[in-house]
Coordinates of C-alpha atoms (C1' of nucleotides) in Angstrom, one line a residue:
Chain A
X1 CA 89.9 78.0 117.9
X2 CA 87.1 80.4 117.3
X3 CA 86.5 81.7 113.8
X4 CA 86.8 85.3 115.2
X5 CA 90.2 84.3 116.6
X6 CA 91.4 83.1 113.2
X7 CA 90.2 86.3 111.7
X8 CA 92.0 88.5 114.2
X9 CA 95.1 86.4 113.7
X10 CA 95.0 86.8 110.0
X11 CA 94.4 90.6 110.2
X12 CA 97.3 90.8 112.7
X13 CA 99.6 88.9 110.4
X14 CA 98.6 91.2 107.5
X15 CA 99.3 94.2 109.6
X16 CA 102.6 93.0 111.1
X17 CA 104.1 91.1 108.2
X18 CA 102.4 92.6 105.2
X19 CA 101.3 89.2 103.9
X20 CA 99.6 85.9 104.7
X21 CA 100.6 82.6 103.3
X22 CA 97.6 80.2 103.6
X23 CA 99.8 77.1 104.0
X24 CA 101.9 78.5 106.8
X25 CA 99.0 79.8 108.8
X26 CA 97.3 76.5 108.5
X27 CA 100.4 74.7 109.9
X28 CA 100.9 77.3 112.6
X29 CA 97.4 77.2 114.0
X30 CA 96.9 73.5 113.3
X31 CA 93.8 74.0 111.1
X32 CA 93.1 73.1 107.5
X33 CA 94.2 75.2 104.6
X34 CA 90.6 75.2 103.6
X35 CA 89.5 77.1 106.6
X36 CA 92.3 79.7 106.1
X37 CA 91.2 80.1 102.5
X38 CA 87.6 80.5 103.5
X39 CA 88.5 83.1 106.1
X40 CA 90.6 85.0 103.6
X41 CA 87.8 84.8 101.0
X42 CA 85.4 86.4 103.6
X43 CA 87.9 89.1 104.6
X44 CA 88.5 89.9 101.0
X45 CA 84.7 90.1 100.4
X46 CA 84.6 92.7 103.2
X47 CA 87.5 94.6 101.6
X48 CA 89.8 93.9 104.5
X49 CA 92.5 92.1 102.5
X50 CA 93.4 91.4 98.9
X51 CA 93.4 87.8 97.9
X52 CA 96.3 86.5 95.9
X53 CA 97.3 83.1 94.8
X54 CA 98.8 81.4 97.8
X55 CA 97.6 83.8 100.4
X56 CA 96.6 87.4 100.9
X57 CA 98.0 90.9 101.0
X58 CA 96.8 93.9 103.0
X59 CA 94.8 96.7 101.3
X60 CA 95.4 100.3 102.0
X61 CA 95.2 101.2 105.7
X62 CA 92.5 103.8 105.2
X63 CA 90.1 101.3 103.7
X64 CA 90.8 98.7 106.3
X65 CA 90.1 101.1 109.2
X66 CA 86.9 102.2 107.7
X67 CA 85.6 98.8 106.6
X68 CA 86.4 97.4 110.0
X69 CA 84.4 100.0 111.7
X70 CA 81.4 99.7 109.5
X71 CA 80.0 96.4 108.7
X72 CA 80.1 96.5 105.0
X73 CA 79.7 92.8 104.8
X74 CA 76.1 92.3 105.8
X75 CA 74.7 89.9 103.3
X76 CA 71.9 92.2 102.2
X77 CA 74.2 95.0 101.3
X78 CA 76.4 92.6 99.4
X79 CA 73.5 91.3 97.4
X80 CA 72.3 94.9 96.7
X81 CA 75.8 95.9 95.8
X82 CA 76.3 93.2 93.2
X83 CA 73.0 93.8 91.6
X84 CA 73.9 97.4 91.4
X85 CA 77.4 96.7 90.0
X86 CA 75.7 94.7 87.2
X87 CA 74.1 98.0 86.0
X88 CA 77.5 99.6 85.3
X89 CA 78.4 99.3 81.7
X90 CA 82.0 99.2 80.5
X91 CA 83.0 102.6 79.3
X92 CA 80.2 104.4 81.1
X93 CA 80.4 107.1 83.8
X94 CA 79.1 106.3 87.2
X95 CA 78.3 108.6 90.1
X96 CA 78.8 106.7 93.3
X97 CA 77.4 108.0 96.5
X98 CA 79.0 107.5 99.9
X99 CA 77.9 105.1 102.6
X100 CA 78.6 101.5 103.2
X101 CA 76.3 100.1 100.5
X102 CA 78.0 102.2 97.9
X103 CA 81.4 101.1 99.3
X104 CA 80.2 97.5 98.8
X105 CA 79.4 98.4 95.2
X106 CA 82.9 99.7 94.7
X107 CA 84.2 96.3 95.9
X108 CA 81.7 94.5 93.7
X109 CA 82.9 96.2 90.5
X110 CA 85.1 93.9 88.4
X111 CA 88.7 94.8 88.9
X112 CA 89.4 95.6 85.3
X113 CA 86.2 97.3 84.4
X114 CA 87.0 100.4 82.3
X115 CA 84.7 103.2 83.5
X116 CA 84.7 106.6 85.1
X117 CA 83.7 106.8 88.7
X118 CA 82.7 110.1 90.3
X119 CA 82.3 110.2 94.0
X120 CA 82.4 112.5 97.0
X121 CA 83.7 109.7 99.3
X122 CA 87.4 109.5 99.8
X123 CA 86.9 105.9 101.1
X124 CA 85.3 104.8 97.9
X125 CA 88.1 106.6 95.9
X126 CA 90.7 104.7 98.0
X127 CA 88.8 101.4 97.4
X128 CA 89.0 101.9 93.6
X129 CA 92.6 102.8 93.4
X130 CA 93.5 99.3 92.4
X131 CA 91.2 99.2 89.5
X132 CA 93.7 100.0 86.7
X133 CA 91.1 100.7 84.1
X134 CA 88.9 103.0 86.2
X135 CA 89.1 106.7 85.9
X136 CA 88.4 108.4 89.3
X137 CA 87.1 111.8 89.9
X138 CA 86.7 113.0 93.5
X139 CA 84.3 115.8 94.4
X140 CA 85.9 117.9 97.1
X141 CA 84.4 119.9 100.0
X142 CA 84.1 119.9 103.7
X143 CA 84.3 116.4 105.1
X144 CA 81.4 115.2 107.3
X145 CA 83.0 112.9 109.8
X146 CA 80.1 110.8 110.6
X147 CA 79.6 109.7 107.1
X148 CA 83.1 110.3 105.8
X149 CA 82.0 112.1 102.6
X150 CA 82.5 115.6 101.2
X151 CA 79.3 117.7 101.6
X152 CA 78.4 121.3 101.8
X153 CA 78.3 124.2 99.3
X154 CA 81.7 123.5 97.8
X155 CA 80.9 119.8 97.2
X156 CA 77.5 120.6 95.7
X157 CA 79.1 123.2 93.4
X158 CA 81.8 120.7 92.3
X159 CA 79.0 118.3 91.4
X160 CA 77.5 120.8 89.0
X161 CA 80.5 120.3 86.7
X162 CA 80.1 116.6 86.1
X163 CA 77.6 114.4 84.3
X164 CA 77.1 110.7 84.2
X165 CA 75.1 107.9 82.8
X166 CA 74.2 106.3 86.1
X167 CA 74.0 107.4 89.7
X168 CA 73.8 104.9 92.5
X169 CA 72.5 106.5 95.6
X170 CA 72.4 105.2 99.2
X171 CA 69.6 106.4 101.5
X172 CA 68.7 105.5 105.1
X173 CA 65.0 105.4 104.6
X174 CA 62.6 104.3 101.9
X175 CA 59.0 104.9 102.8
X176 CA 55.9 105.0 100.5
X177 CA 54.8 108.4 101.9
X178 CA 57.9 110.0 103.3
X179 CA 59.9 109.0 100.1
X180 CA 63.6 108.7 100.0
X181 CA 65.1 110.1 103.2
X182 CA 68.4 110.5 105.0
X183 CA 69.5 111.7 108.4
X184 CA 71.4 114.9 107.5
X185 CA 70.3 117.9 105.5
X186 CA 73.7 118.5 103.9
X187 CA 73.9 114.9 102.8
X188 CA 70.4 115.1 101.4
X189 CA 71.4 118.2 99.4
X190 CA 74.5 116.4 98.1
X191 CA 72.6 113.4 97.0
X192 CA 70.1 115.6 95.2
X193 CA 73.0 117.3 93.4
X194 CA 74.5 114.0 92.4
X195 CA 71.3 112.6 91.2
X196 CA 70.6 115.7 89.1
X197 CA 73.8 115.1 87.1
X198 CA 73.0 111.5 86.0
X199 CA 70.8 110.3 83.2
X200 CA 69.6 107.4 85.4
X201 CA 69.5 107.3 89.2
X202 CA 69.0 104.1 91.1
X203 CA 68.5 104.0 94.9
X204 CA 70.3 101.3 96.9
X205 CA 68.4 100.1 100.0
X206 CA 69.0 96.8 101.8
X207 CA 65.8 95.4 103.3
X208 CA 66.1 96.9 106.7
X209 CA 65.7 100.4 105.2
X210 CA 62.4 99.6 103.5
X211 CA 59.4 101.1 105.2
X212 CA 61.5 103.4 107.4
X213 CA 61.9 107.1 107.1
X214 CA 64.6 109.6 108.3
X215 CA 64.3 113.2 108.8
X216 CA 65.3 114.8 105.5
X217 CA 63.8 114.1 102.1
X218 CA 66.3 113.4 99.4
X219 CA 64.2 113.1 96.2
X220 CA 60.7 112.5 95.1
X221 CA 59.9 109.2 93.5
X222 CA 59.6 110.7 90.0
X223 CA 63.3 111.7 90.0
X224 CA 64.6 108.2 90.3
X225 CA 64.7 105.4 87.7
X226 CA 64.4 102.6 90.2
X227 CA 65.1 100.9 93.5
X228 CA 67.5 98.1 94.1
X229 CA 66.8 96.0 97.2
X230 CA 67.1 92.6 98.6
X231 CA 63.7 92.8 100.3
X232 CA 61.1 90.2 99.5
X233 CA 59.4 91.4 96.2
X234 CA 56.1 90.5 97.8
X235 CA 56.7 92.5 100.9
X236 CA 53.7 94.8 101.6
X237 CA 55.8 98.0 101.4
X238 CA 57.5 96.9 98.3
X239 CA 54.2 96.2 96.7
X240 CA 53.1 99.7 97.6
X241 CA 56.2 101.2 96.0
X242 CA 55.6 99.3 92.8
X243 CA 52.0 100.6 92.9
X244 CA 53.5 104.1 92.8
X245 CA 55.1 103.2 89.5
X246 CA 58.6 102.6 90.8
X247 CA 60.8 100.0 89.2
X248 CA 62.0 97.6 91.8
X249 CA 65.0 95.5 91.0
X250 CA 65.3 92.4 93.3
X251 CA 68.8 91.5 94.4
X252 CA 68.9 87.9 95.5
Chain B
X1 CA 107.4 83.4 97.9
X2 CA 104.1 84.7 96.7
X3 CA 103.8 85.9 93.1
X4 CA 102.7 89.3 94.4
X5 CA 105.9 89.5 96.5
X6 CA 108.0 89.0 93.4
X7 CA 106.1 91.7 91.7
X8 CA 106.7 94.1 94.6
X9 CA 110.4 93.2 94.7
X10 CA 110.7 93.9 91.0
X11 CA 108.9 97.2 91.3
X12 CA 111.1 98.1 94.2
X13 CA 114.3 97.3 92.2
X14 CA 113.0 99.4 89.3
X15 CA 112.4 102.3 91.7
X16 CA 115.6 102.0 93.7
X17 CA 118.1 101.0 91.0
X18 CA 116.3 102.1 87.8
X19 CA 116.6 98.7 86.2
X20 CA 116.1 95.0 86.6
X21 CA 118.3 92.3 85.2
X22 CA 116.4 89.1 84.9
X23 CA 119.3 86.8 85.6
X24 CA 120.4 88.6 88.7
X25 CA 117.0 88.7 90.3
X26 CA 116.5 85.0 89.5
X27 CA 119.7 84.3 91.4
X28 CA 118.9 86.6 94.3
X29 CA 115.5 85.2 94.9
X30 CA 116.3 81.6 94.1
X31 CA 113.7 81.3 91.3
X32 CA 114.0 80.6 87.7
X33 CA 114.7 83.2 85.1
X34 CA 111.5 82.2 83.4
X35 CA 109.4 83.3 86.3
X36 CA 111.2 86.6 86.3
X37 CA 110.6 87.0 82.6
X38 CA 107.0 86.1 83.0
X39 CA 106.5 88.6 85.8
X40 CA 108.2 91.4 83.8
X41 CA 106.0 90.5 80.9
X42 CA 102.9 90.9 83.1
X43 CA 104.2 94.2 84.6
X44 CA 104.9 95.5 81.2
X45 CA 101.4 94.6 80.1
X46 CA 100.1 96.6 82.9
X47 CA 102.3 99.5 82.0
X48 CA 104.4 99.3 85.1
X49 CA 107.7 98.7 83.4
X50 CA 109.3 98.7 80.1
X51 CA 110.6 95.4 78.9
X52 CA 114.1 95.4 77.3
X53 CA 116.4 92.7 76.3
X54 CA 117.9 91.2 79.4
X55 CA 115.5 92.8 81.9
X56 CA 113.3 95.8 82.3
X57 CA 113.4 99.6 82.9
X58 CA 111.1 101.9 84.7
X59 CA 108.4 103.4 82.5
X60 CA 108.0 106.8 84.1
X61 CA 109.3 108.7 87.1
X62 CA 105.9 109.0 88.6
X63 CA 105.3 105.2 88.6
X64 CA 108.7 104.6 90.0
X65 CA 108.2 107.2 92.7
X66 CA 105.0 105.6 93.8
X67 CA 106.4 102.1 93.9
X68 CA 109.4 103.2 95.9
X69 CA 107.2 105.0 98.3
X70 CA 105.0 102.0 98.7
X71 CA 107.8 99.7 99.6
X72 CA 109.6 101.9 102.1
X73 CA 108.2 102.7 105.5
X74 CA 111.1 103.7 107.5
X75 CA 112.1 105.5 110.5
X76 CA 113.3 108.6 108.8
X77 CA 109.8 109.4 107.6
X78 CA 108.4 109.0 111.1
X79 CA 111.0 111.4 112.5
X80 CA 110.4 114.0 109.9
X81 CA 106.6 113.6 110.4
X82 CA 106.7 114.2 114.1
X83 CA 108.9 117.2 113.7
X84 CA 106.5 118.5 111.2
X85 CA 103.5 117.7 113.4
X86 CA 105.0 119.8 116.1
X87 CA 104.7 122.9 113.8
X88 CA 101.0 122.6 113.7
X89 CA 99.3 125.0 116.2
X90 CA 96.0 124.4 117.8
X91 CA 93.3 126.3 116.0
X92 CA 95.4 126.8 112.9
X93 CA 94.8 125.8 109.4
X94 CA 97.1 123.3 107.7
X95 CA 97.5 122.3 104.1
X96 CA 98.7 118.7 103.9
X97 CA 100.2 117.4 100.7
X98 CA 99.8 113.8 99.6
X99 CA 102.5 111.1 99.8
X100 CA 103.6 108.8 102.5
X101 CA 105.5 111.4 104.5
X102 CA 102.5 113.6 104.7
X103 CA 100.5 110.5 105.6
X104 CA 102.9 110.0 108.4
X105 CA 102.3 113.6 109.6
X106 CA 98.6 112.9 109.6
X107 CA 99.2 109.9 111.9
X108 CA 101.5 112.0 114.1
X109 CA 99.0 114.7 114.8
X110 CA 97.6 114.5 118.3
X111 CA 94.2 112.8 118.2
X112 CA 92.3 115.7 119.7
X113 CA 94.1 118.6 118.1
X114 CA 91.6 121.2 117.1
X115 CA 92.7 122.4 113.6
X116 CA 91.5 122.6 110.0
X117 CA 93.3 120.3 107.6
X118 CA 93.1 120.9 103.9
X119 CA 94.3 118.1 101.6
X120 CA 94.0 116.7 98.1
X121 CA 94.7 113.2 99.3
X122 CA 91.7 110.9 100.1
X123 CA 94.1 108.7 102.0
X124 CA 95.0 111.5 104.4
X125 CA 91.4 112.5 104.7
X126 CA 90.5 109.0 105.7
X127 CA 93.4 108.9 108.2
X128 CA 92.1 112.0 110.0
X129 CA 88.5 110.9 110.2
X130 CA 89.0 109.8 113.8
X131 CA 90.3 113.2 114.9
X132 CA 87.1 114.5 116.4
X133 CA 88.4 118.1 116.7
X134 CA 89.8 118.3 113.3
X135 CA 87.9 120.0 110.5
X136 CA 88.7 118.4 107.2
X137 CA 88.5 120.0 103.8
X138 CA 89.1 117.8 100.7
X139 CA 90.2 119.3 97.4
X140 CA 88.6 117.3 94.6
X141 CA 89.7 116.6 91.1
X142 CA 90.9 113.8 88.9
X143 CA 92.6 111.1 91.0
X144 CA 96.1 110.2 89.9
X145 CA 96.4 106.5 90.7
X146 CA 100.1 106.5 91.0
X147 CA 100.1 108.8 93.9
X148 CA 96.5 108.5 95.0
X149 CA 95.9 112.2 95.1
X150 CA 93.6 114.6 93.3
X151 CA 95.5 116.6 90.7
X152 CA 94.7 118.4 87.5
X153 CA 93.0 121.6 86.6
X154 CA 89.9 121.0 88.8
X155 CA 92.1 120.3 91.9
X156 CA 94.3 123.4 91.3
X157 CA 91.2 125.5 90.9
X158 CA 89.7 124.1 94.1
X159 CA 93.0 125.1 95.8
X160 CA 92.5 128.7 94.8
X161 CA 89.6 129.0 97.2
X162 CA 91.4 128.1 100.4
X163 CA 94.1 129.6 102.5
X164 CA 96.0 128.4 105.5
X165 CA 98.7 129.2 108.0
X166 CA 101.0 126.4 107.2
X167 CA 101.6 124.1 104.2
X168 CA 103.6 120.8 104.6
X169 CA 104.8 119.7 101.3
X170 CA 106.4 116.3 100.4
X171 CA 108.8 116.2 97.5
X172 CA 110.9 113.4 95.9
X173 CA 114.0 115.4 95.4
X174 CA 115.9 118.1 97.2
X175 CA 118.9 119.3 95.4
X176 CA 121.0 122.5 95.8
X177 CA 120.9 123.2 92.1
X178 CA 117.8 121.5 90.8
X179 CA 115.7 122.7 93.8
X180 CA 112.6 120.9 95.0
X181 CA 111.5 118.4 92.5
X182 CA 108.9 115.7 92.0
X183 CA 108.3 113.0 89.4
X184 CA 105.1 114.2 87.8
X185 CA 104.2 117.5 86.2
X186 CA 100.6 117.6 87.4
X187 CA 101.7 116.8 91.0
X188 CA 104.3 119.6 90.8
X189 CA 101.6 122.0 89.7
X190 CA 99.3 120.9 92.5
X191 CA 102.0 121.3 95.1
X192 CA 102.8 124.8 93.8
X193 CA 99.1 125.7 94.0
X194 CA 99.0 124.5 97.6
X195 CA 102.1 126.3 98.7
X196 CA 100.8 129.5 97.2
X197 CA 97.8 129.4 99.6
X198 CA 99.7 129.2 102.8
X199 CA 101.5 131.8 104.8
X200 CA 104.3 129.4 105.6
X201 CA 105.5 126.4 103.6
X202 CA 107.8 123.7 104.9
X203 CA 109.1 120.9 102.8
X204 CA 109.3 117.4 104.2
X205 CA 112.2 115.3 103.0
X206 CA 113.6 112.2 104.6
X207 CA 117.3 111.8 104.2
X208 CA 117.4 109.6 101.1
X209 CA 115.8 112.4 99.2
X210 CA 118.5 114.9 100.0
X211 CA 120.9 115.5 97.1
X212 CA 118.6 113.8 94.6
X213 CA 116.5 115.4 91.8
X214 CA 113.4 114.3 89.9
X215 CA 112.2 115.6 86.7
X216 CA 109.9 118.4 87.5
X217 CA 110.6 121.5 89.6
X218 CA 108.1 122.3 92.3
X219 CA 109.2 125.6 93.8
X220 CA 112.3 127.8 94.0
X221 CA 114.0 128.0 97.4
X222 CA 112.7 131.5 98.0
X223 CA 109.1 130.4 98.2
X224 CA 109.5 128.1 101.1
X225 CA 110.0 128.8 104.7
X226 CA 112.1 125.8 105.6
X227 CA 113.1 122.2 105.2
X228 CA 112.4 119.4 107.6
X229 CA 114.7 116.5 107.3
X230 CA 116.3 113.7 109.4
X231 CA 119.5 114.0 107.4
X232 CA 122.7 114.8 109.3
X233 CA 122.9 118.6 109.9
X234 CA 126.5 118.4 108.9
X235 CA 125.9 116.5 105.7
X236 CA 127.6 118.3 102.8
X237 CA 124.4 118.9 100.8
X238 CA 122.6 120.1 103.9
X239 CA 125.4 122.6 104.5
X240 CA 125.0 123.8 100.9
X241 CA 121.3 124.3 101.5
X242 CA 121.9 126.3 104.6
X243 CA 124.4 128.4 102.7
X244 CA 121.6 129.2 100.3
X245 CA 119.8 130.8 103.2
X246 CA 117.4 127.9 103.8
X247 CA 116.2 127.2 107.3
X248 CA 116.8 123.5 108.0
X249 CA 114.9 121.9 110.9
X250 CA 116.5 118.7 112.1
X251 CA 114.2 115.8 112.9
X252 CA 116.0 113.4 115.2
Chain C
dC1 C1' 65.4 68.5 128.3
dC2 C1' 65.2 66.8 123.8
dT3 C1' 65.0 67.2 118.9
dA4 C1' 65.5 69.6 114.5
dT5 C1' 68.0 72.8 112.0
dT6 C1' 71.8 75.5 110.8
dC7 C1' 76.5 76.4 110.8
dT8 C1' 81.2 75.2 110.8
dT9 C1' 85.0 72.4 109.7
dG10 C1' 87.8 69.1 107.5
dC11 C1' 88.3 65.8 103.7
dA12 C1' 88.0 64.2 98.9
dC13 C1' 87.7 65.2 94.4
dG14 C1' 88.3 67.5 89.9
dT15 C1' 89.9 71.8 87.9
dT16 C1' 92.8 75.7 87.4
dT17 C1' 97.1 78.0 87.9
dC18 C1' 101.8 78.3 88.6
dT19 C1' 106.6 77.1 87.9
dG20 C1' 110.7 75.1 86.2
dC21 C1' 112.7 72.6 82.4
dA22 C1' 113.5 71.5 77.6
dT23 C1' 113.4 72.7 73.0
dG24 C1' 113.8 75.7 69.2
dT25 C1' 114.1 80.6 67.7
dA26 C1' 115.6 85.4 67.9
dT27 C1' 118.8 88.9 69.3
dG28 C1' 123.1 91.3 70.2
dG29 C1' 128.0 91.4 70.4
dT30 C1' 132.5 90.2 68.5
Chain D
dA1 C1' 129.5 85.1 60.1
dC2 C1' 129.7 83.1 64.5
dC3 C1' 128.6 82.4 69.3
dA4 C1' 126.6 83.3 73.6
dT5 C1' 122.8 84.8 75.7
dA6 C1' 117.9 85.9 76.0
dC7 C1' 113.6 84.7 74.5
dA8 C1' 108.9 82.2 73.5
dT9 C1' 106.6 78.0 73.6
dG10 C1' 105.1 73.6 75.0
dC11 C1' 104.9 70.4 78.6
dA12 C1' 104.7 68.1 83.1
dG13 C1' 104.7 68.0 88.0
dA14 C1' 103.3 70.5 91.8
dA15 C1' 100.7 73.6 94.3
dA16 C1' 96.5 76.1 95.1
dC17 C1' 91.8 76.5 94.2
dG18 C1' 86.5 75.7 94.4
dT19 C1' 82.9 72.6 95.4
dG20 C1' 80.3 68.9 97.3
dC21 C1' 79.8 66.1 101.2
dA22 C1' 79.6 64.3 105.9
dA23 C1' 80.6 64.6 110.8
dG24 C1' 80.5 67.4 114.7
dA25 C1' 79.1 71.7 117.3
dA26 C1' 76.2 75.4 118.2
dT27 C1' 71.6 77.2 118.1
dA28 C1' 66.6 77.4 118.1
dG29 C1' 62.2 75.6 119.0
dG30 C1' 59.1 72.6 121.3

DNA sequence: CCTATTCTTGCACGTTTCTGCATGTATGGT
DNA sequence: ACCATACATGCAGAAACGTGCAAGAATAGG
């Protein structure tokens, strides 16, 4: 029995029966309950199920679909996400960008944290629906399919009407010379609009983004408060960034 | 029996029957009354029910509506949804309301239909992400957790800037005298705003909604083009609606 | 091809959480 | 005022949980 088989089996059960009981599955498949629990824990960490005492329940289909397609669960992203989640203060207002790293942040937020979350990503909004204390505000606009977020003039305009303590921004490239970059001009504009509405802006970038550049500049270094990454603090590029005066928070 | 299942069962009872009697539930599920009381206490602490001597009552129509919608996923909605999906013309613009019936419509739309979909539901937006030919426009605003849609002043305002050929509206009650109703005032206002922006508005109502009324009026009969339901066309209430001049499309 | 390392899996242990019962108290009806 | 029922609390057994550990499998490196 391969681990991937177990995972599929569990996801199948969740889809077909709406629940999974750890004990039953263990008996059915002839494996230990510990393995089932471990699998469920991992699936829950990826946002593919909701862990409950005794087993697990499905999360909303939209979230599952999306999370299954993207690999939210890469270790680097998870580390960055929990470091970022630690910056969110109870009662504060948070602007959360789209993208898988930001989605990981949403999953890393404590379930009963009382805060306001502003986002242009329907996926992130869906992921936070079960946070009873969280106030959600969705920025509307034309949906860009490849990144599944609202962008464009309407979204940027909607962003003008909010303000927040903290903005967590995902980018696809962090390069000492090219700066913070992303692959789409509309997305870059949207990120700029979001960052402009927060007192502090931190950029999330798992290690593979460090030292790379995409096509469109998002922001100059001066506009951001810091960078959160799991890259080695003594990495050459990271050292360069620090030399530019950038605060680098290590997520490890 | 998982704790979460008991919770769902209780919420379902609250929604369907409007009350829960601790003793009866304990007998039905074969668990102790103490467990039921504990669950009800927890639900009340989360604001999902109102604890009374001997059991519990629903706290607000909106919550009840949502819990009920969560628990049911029946055939009727699918029938209504595919009948509604057939109204959508290629190249057209569709306003899709939130709610599970509307979500079913989203799933019923052909995968490569070229059309523009405007919605205030992040869930529906997420469901349509894999329709490559569909243009999506999301109306933003404060997210109402109970129904997982954007409502409130910002959302209504955003709706003013769109227009469409067709609006498909879900409601929780269709009653000859009370009209089209739903459980939450903000949702009702949002639905009104959506309907006002479309040339044609059709109301989706699976059979169990027919003849029932919720607390808030959405629209008068004159404002809608027709009703799509899987109820028996010779049902007494349906006949009454037809007598009012309403076009009733049978989904079967 | 062999060895070292990492990963996975199941087991054992201590800890936490749940659940039903028993007791005493509070509530509502008669 | 009385009684039946519902309630809160404490308790104990059971179930589920997390963690550390060791044996085996898979992988990487020589």
